[in-house]
Coordinates of N, CA and C in Angstrom, one line a residue:
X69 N -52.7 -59.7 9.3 CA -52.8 -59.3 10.6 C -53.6 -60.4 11.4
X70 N -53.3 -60.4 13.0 CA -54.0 -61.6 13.3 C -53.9 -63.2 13.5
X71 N -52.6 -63.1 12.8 CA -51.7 -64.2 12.8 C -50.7 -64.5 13.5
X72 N -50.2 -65.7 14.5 CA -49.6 -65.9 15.2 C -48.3 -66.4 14.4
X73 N -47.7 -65.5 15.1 CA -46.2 -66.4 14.5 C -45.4 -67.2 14.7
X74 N -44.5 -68.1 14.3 CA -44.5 -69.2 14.8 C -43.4 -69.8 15.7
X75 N -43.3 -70.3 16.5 CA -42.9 -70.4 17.8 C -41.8 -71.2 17.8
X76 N -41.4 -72.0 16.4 CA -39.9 -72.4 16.2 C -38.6 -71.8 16.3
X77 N -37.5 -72.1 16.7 CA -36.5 -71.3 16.4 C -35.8 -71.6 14.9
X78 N -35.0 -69.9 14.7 CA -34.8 -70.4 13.1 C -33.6 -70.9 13.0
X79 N -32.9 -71.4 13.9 CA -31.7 -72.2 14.0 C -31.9 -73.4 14.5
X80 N -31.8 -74.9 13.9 CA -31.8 -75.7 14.8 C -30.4 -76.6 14.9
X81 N -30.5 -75.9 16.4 CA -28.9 -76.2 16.7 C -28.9 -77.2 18.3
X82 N -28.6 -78.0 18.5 CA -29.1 -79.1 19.4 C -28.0 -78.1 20.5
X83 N -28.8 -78.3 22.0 CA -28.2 -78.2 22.9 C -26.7 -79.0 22.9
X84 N -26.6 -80.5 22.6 CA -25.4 -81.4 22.6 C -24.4 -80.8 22.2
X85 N -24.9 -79.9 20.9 CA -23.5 -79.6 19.8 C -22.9 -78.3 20.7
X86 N -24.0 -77.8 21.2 CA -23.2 -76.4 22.0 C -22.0 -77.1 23.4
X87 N -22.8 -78.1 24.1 CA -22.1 -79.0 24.9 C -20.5 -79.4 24.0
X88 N -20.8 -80.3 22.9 CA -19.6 -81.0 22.5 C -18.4 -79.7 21.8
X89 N -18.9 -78.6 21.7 CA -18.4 -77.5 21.1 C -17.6 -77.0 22.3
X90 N -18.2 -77.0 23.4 CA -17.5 -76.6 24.9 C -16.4 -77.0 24.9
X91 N -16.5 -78.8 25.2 CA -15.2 -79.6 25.3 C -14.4 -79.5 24.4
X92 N -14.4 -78.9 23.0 CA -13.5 -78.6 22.5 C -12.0 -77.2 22.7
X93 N -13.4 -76.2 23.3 CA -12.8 -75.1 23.6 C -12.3 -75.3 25.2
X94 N -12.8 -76.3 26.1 CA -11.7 -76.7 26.9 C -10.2 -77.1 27.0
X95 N -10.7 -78.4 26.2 CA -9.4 -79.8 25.5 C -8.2 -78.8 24.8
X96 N -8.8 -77.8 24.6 CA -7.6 -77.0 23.4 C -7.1 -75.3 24.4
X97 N -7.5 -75.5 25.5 CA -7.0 -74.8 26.5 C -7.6 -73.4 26.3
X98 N -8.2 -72.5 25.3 CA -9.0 -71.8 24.5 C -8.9 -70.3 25.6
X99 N -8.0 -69.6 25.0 CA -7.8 -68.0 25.4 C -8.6 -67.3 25.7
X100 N -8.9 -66.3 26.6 CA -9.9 -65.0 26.6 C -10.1 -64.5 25.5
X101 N -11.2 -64.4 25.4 CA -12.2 -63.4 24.2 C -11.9 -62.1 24.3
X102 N -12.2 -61.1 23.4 CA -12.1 -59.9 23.7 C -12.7 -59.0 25.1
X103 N -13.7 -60.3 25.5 CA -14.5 -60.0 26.4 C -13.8 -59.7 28.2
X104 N -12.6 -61.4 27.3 CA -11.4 -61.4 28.8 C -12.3 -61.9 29.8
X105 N -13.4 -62.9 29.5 CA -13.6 -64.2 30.3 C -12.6 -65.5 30.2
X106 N -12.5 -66.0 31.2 CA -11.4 -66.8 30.9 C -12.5 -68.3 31.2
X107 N -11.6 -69.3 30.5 CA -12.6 -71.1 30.7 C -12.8 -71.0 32.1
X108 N -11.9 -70.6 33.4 CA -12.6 -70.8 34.3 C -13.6 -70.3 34.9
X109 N -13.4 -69.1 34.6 CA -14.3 -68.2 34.7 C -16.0 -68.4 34.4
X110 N -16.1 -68.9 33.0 CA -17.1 -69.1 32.1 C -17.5 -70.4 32.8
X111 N -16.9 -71.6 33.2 CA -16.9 -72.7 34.0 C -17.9 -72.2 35.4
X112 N -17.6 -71.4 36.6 CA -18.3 -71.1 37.1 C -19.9 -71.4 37.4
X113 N -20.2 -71.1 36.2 CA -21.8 -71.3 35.9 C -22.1 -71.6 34.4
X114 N -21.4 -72.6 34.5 CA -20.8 -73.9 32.6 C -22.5 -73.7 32.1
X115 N -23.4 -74.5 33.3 CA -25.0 -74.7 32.8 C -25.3 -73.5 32.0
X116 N -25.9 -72.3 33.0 CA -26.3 -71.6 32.2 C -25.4 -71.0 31.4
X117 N -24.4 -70.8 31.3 CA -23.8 -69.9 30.1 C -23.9 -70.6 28.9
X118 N -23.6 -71.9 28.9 CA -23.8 -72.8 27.5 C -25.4 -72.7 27.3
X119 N -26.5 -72.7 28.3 CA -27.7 -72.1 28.1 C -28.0 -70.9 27.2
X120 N -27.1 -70.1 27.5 CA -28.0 -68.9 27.1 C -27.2 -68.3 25.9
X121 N -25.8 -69.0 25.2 CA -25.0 -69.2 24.3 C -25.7 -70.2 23.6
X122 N -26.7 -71.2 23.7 CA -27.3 -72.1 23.2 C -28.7 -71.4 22.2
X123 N -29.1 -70.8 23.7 CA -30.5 -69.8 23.0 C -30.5 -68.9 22.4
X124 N -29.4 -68.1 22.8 CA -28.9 -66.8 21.4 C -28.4 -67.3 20.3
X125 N -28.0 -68.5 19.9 CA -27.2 -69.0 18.7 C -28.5 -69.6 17.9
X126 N -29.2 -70.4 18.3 CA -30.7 -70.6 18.0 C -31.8 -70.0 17.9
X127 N -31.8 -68.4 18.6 CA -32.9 -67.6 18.2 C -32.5 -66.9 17.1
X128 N -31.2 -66.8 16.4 CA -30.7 -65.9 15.8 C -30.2 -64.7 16.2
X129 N -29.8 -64.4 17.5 CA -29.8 -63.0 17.8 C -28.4 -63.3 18.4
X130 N -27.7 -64.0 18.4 CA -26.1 -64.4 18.8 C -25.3 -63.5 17.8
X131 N -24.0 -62.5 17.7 CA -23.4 -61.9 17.0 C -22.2 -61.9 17.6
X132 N -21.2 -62.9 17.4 CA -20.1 -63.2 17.9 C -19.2 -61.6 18.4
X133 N -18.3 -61.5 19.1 CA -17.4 -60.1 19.5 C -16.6 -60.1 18.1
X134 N -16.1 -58.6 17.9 CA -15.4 -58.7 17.4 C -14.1 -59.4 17.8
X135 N -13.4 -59.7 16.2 CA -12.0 -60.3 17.2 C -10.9 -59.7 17.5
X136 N -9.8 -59.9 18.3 CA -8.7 -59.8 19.2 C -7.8 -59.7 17.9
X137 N -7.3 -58.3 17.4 CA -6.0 -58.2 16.9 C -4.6 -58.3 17.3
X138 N -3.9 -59.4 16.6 CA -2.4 -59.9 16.8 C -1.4 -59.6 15.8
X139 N -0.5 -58.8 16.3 CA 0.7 -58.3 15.1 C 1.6 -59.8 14.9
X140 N 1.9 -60.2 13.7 CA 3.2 -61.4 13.7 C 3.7 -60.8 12.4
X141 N 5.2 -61.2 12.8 CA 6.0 -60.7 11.7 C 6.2 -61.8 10.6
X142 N 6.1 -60.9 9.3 CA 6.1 -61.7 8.1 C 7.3 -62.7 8.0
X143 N 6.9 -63.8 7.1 CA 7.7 -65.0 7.2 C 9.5 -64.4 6.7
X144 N 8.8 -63.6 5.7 CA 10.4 -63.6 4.8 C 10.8 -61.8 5.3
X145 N 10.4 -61.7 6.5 CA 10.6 -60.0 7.0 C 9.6 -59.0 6.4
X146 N 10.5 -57.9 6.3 CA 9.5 -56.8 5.7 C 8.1 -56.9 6.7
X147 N 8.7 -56.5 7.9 CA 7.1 -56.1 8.8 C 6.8 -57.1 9.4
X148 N 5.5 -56.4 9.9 CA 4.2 -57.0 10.4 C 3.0 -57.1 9.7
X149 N 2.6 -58.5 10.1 CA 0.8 -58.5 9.4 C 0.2 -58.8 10.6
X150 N -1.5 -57.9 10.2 CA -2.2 -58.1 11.4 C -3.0 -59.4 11.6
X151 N -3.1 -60.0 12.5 CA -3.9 -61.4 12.3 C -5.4 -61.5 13.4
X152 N -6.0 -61.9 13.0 CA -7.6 -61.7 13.8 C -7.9 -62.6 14.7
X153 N -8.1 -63.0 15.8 CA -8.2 -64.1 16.6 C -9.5 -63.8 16.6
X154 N -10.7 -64.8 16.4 CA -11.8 -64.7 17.3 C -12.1 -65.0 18.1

């Protein structure tokens, strides 16, 4: 008791990588989330959002959405399989 705890985060994850992570999910044109924000949308206010996507991913308290189920039909017929988009 008494003891301060300590003030690191238990992820070290560089602001850059969340940056260079962006441009990818730009460059690749990158769908709505379950959330149904869209790139431009999220663009709006790019700073903070990659901010606070930066600090939840590094504090540990980030818990991705679940993902976006997609029916595609099986290669050789016989149905549908479900597929998980995140």
């Amino acid at each position: 008791m008494g003891r301060l705890k300590s003030q690191a985060k238990p992820f070290e994850i560089s602001k850059w990588e969340v940056k260079e992570a962006w441009g990818e999910v730009r460059a690749n044109k990158g769908a709505p989330g379950v959330d149904g924000e869209s790139i431009d949308e999220f663009e709006k206010d790019l700073r903070n959002n990659l901010y606070k996507v930066w600090n939840r991913m590094s504090s540990g308290s980030y818990f991705p959405s679940p993902v976006r189920a997609v029916e595609i039909p099986k290669p050789h017929g016989g149905g549908m399989r479900m597929l998980g988009i995140p």
